[in-house]
XYZ file of C-alpha atoms in Angstrom:
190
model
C 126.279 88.974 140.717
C 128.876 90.477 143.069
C 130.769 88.281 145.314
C 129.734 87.363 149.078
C 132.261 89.630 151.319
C 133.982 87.005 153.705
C 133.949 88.007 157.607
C 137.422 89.831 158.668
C 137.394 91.199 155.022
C 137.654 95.385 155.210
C 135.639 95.572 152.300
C 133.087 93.074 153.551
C 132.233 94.545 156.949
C 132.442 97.739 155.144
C 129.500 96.067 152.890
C 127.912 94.098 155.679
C 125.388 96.745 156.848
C 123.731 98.135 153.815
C 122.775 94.116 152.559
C 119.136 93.813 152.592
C 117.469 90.443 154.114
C 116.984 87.715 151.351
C 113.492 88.266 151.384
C 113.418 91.868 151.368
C 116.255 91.771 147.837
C 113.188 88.940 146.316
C 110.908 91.267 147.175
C 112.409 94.451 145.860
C 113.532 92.496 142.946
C 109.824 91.440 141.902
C 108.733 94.866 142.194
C 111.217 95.779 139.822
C 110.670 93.171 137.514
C 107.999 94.316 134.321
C 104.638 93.110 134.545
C 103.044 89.740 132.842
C 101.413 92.767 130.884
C 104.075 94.947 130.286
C 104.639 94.861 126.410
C 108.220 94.598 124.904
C 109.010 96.246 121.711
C 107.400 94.858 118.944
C 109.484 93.300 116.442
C 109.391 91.166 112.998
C 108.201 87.713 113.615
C 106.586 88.546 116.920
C 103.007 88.603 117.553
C 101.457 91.408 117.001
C 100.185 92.644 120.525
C 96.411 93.393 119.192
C 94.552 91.637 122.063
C 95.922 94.656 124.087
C 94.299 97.332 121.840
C 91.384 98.933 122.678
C 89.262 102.048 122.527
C 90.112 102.177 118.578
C 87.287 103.822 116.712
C 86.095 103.817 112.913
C 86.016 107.172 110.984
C 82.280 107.326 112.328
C 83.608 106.906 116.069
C 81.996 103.938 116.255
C 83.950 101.191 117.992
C 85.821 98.706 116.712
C 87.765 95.518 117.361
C 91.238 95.896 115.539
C 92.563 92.657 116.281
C 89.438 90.698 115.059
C 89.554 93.376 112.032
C 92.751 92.580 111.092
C 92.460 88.971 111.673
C 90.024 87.913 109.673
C 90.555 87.351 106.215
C 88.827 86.636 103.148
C 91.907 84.743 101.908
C 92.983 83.615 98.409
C 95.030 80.447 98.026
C 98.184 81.009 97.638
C 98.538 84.568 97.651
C 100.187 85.532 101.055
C 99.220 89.463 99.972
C 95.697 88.136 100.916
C 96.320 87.117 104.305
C 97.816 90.714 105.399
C 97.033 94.221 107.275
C 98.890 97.118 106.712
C 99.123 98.684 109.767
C 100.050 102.410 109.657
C 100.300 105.041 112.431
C 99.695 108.187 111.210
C 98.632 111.860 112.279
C 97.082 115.129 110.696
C 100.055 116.757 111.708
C 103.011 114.355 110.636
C 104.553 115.618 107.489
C 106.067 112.407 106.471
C 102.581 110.668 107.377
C 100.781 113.062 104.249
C 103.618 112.467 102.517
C 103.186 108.858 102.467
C 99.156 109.253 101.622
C 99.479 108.118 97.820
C 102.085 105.879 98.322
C 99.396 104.293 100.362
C 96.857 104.536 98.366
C 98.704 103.247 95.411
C 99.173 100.088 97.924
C 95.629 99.933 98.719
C 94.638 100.053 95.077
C 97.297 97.336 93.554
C 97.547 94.605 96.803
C 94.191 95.142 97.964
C 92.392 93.401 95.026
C 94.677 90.255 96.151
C 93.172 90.876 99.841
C 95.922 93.269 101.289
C 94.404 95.712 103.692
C 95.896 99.045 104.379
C 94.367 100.451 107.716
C 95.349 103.632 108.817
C 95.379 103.943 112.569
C 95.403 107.949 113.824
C 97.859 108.407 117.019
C 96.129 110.267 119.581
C 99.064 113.006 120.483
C 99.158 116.503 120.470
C 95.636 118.097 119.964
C 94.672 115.226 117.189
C 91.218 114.475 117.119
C 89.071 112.076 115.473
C 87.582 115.144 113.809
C 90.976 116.601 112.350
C 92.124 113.480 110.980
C 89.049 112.589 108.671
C 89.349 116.558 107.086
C 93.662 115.536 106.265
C 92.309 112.593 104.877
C 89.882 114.481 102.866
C 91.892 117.016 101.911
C 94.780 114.429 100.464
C 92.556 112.030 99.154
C 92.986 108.841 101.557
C 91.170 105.899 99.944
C 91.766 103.081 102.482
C 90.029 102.757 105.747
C 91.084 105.122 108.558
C 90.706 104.699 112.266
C 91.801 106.512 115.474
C 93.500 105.013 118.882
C 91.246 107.467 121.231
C 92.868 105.776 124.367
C 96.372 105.383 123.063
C 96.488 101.578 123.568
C 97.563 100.852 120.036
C 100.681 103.457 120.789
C 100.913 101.780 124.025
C 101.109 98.352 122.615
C 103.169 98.576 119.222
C 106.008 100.895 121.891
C 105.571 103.893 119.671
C 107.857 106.635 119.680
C 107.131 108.301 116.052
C 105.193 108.624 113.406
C 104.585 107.262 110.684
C 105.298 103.593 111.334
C 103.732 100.907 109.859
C 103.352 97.173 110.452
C 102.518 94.266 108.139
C 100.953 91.728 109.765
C 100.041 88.025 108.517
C 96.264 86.279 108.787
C 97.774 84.555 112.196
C 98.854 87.754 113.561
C 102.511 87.508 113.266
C 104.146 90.791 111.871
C 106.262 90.110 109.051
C 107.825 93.476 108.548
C 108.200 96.793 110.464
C 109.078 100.295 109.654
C 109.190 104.077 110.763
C 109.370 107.081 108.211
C 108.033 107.721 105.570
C 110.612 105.863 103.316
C 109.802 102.662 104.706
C 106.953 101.864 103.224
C 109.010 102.085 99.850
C 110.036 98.280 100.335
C 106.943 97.472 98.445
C 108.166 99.249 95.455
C 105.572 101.359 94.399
């Protein structure tokens, strides 16, 4: 806040003409204010924003729900590997995102008997299609279930700016780690 100029100050009736009414400043102020549905970054131990996803699509462009598919759980007591999604952003044209395909895999193969689920969620940037991203994961062998943002919510929402990045969200929907490149992913030591 700057200081109110006092009258017979230079710098005050210097100042005095370009103040805007008090409701005018409100007003101007609320319009520059971010919306109730504005999203802030995502971030570890924030909700994950997955009730503002939508127009995500299975690998045979049927639609799907992504929160209430990564959400639900077919837990295992104990084991918090059960309650969790592995959230990755990914295209047919990201290097590091092929790169990271049996690294992945490997993931999906060792944690997902214990109810981890990798989910591999296609950006929709550049010319990537539905179409392009089933024949990369074809051609490198992707065994966990892929899916592809065709409205760009899901970028929207998780504030993405590259790929890959990947998420790992908890059963409640809280994510409990978050990471871009293709080295971060290598916190799970495999």
């Amino acid at each position: 806040l700057a200081p109110v100029p006092r009258a017979g100050d230079p710098e005050g009736d210097r100042l005095r003409g370009t103040c805007l009414p008090v409701p005018a400043a409100l007003a101007i102020a609320l319009l520059l204010q971010p919306s109730p549905s504005a999203q802030a970054a995502v971030s570890e131990g924030g909700k994950a924003p997955l009730a503002a996803i939508t127009g995500v699509v299975d690998a045979e462009g049927r639609p799907v729900d992504l929160s209430r598919l990564t959400l639900s759980s077919n837990v295992h007591a104990g084991d918090p590997a059960a309650r969790a999604t592995l959230l990755v952003f990914w295209a047919s044209w990201c290097f590091p995102c092929i790169n990271e395909i049996p690294v992945l895999n490997e993931l999906q193969r060792f944690y997902g008997k214990r109810g981890l689920r990798v989910l591999g969620l296609g950006v929709r940037e550049g010319n990537e299609t539905l179409e392009r991203l089933k024949q990369t994961a074809a051609k490198y062998g992707v065994t966990y279930p892929l899916f592809f943002d065709s409205q760009g919510s899901a970028q929207k929402a998780f504030d993405l700016s590259a790929v890959p990045m990947s998420a790992l969200i908890d059963a409640s929907g809280t994510v409990r780690w978050i990471g871009a490149g293709d080295r971060g992913i290598s916190i799970f030591g495999v």
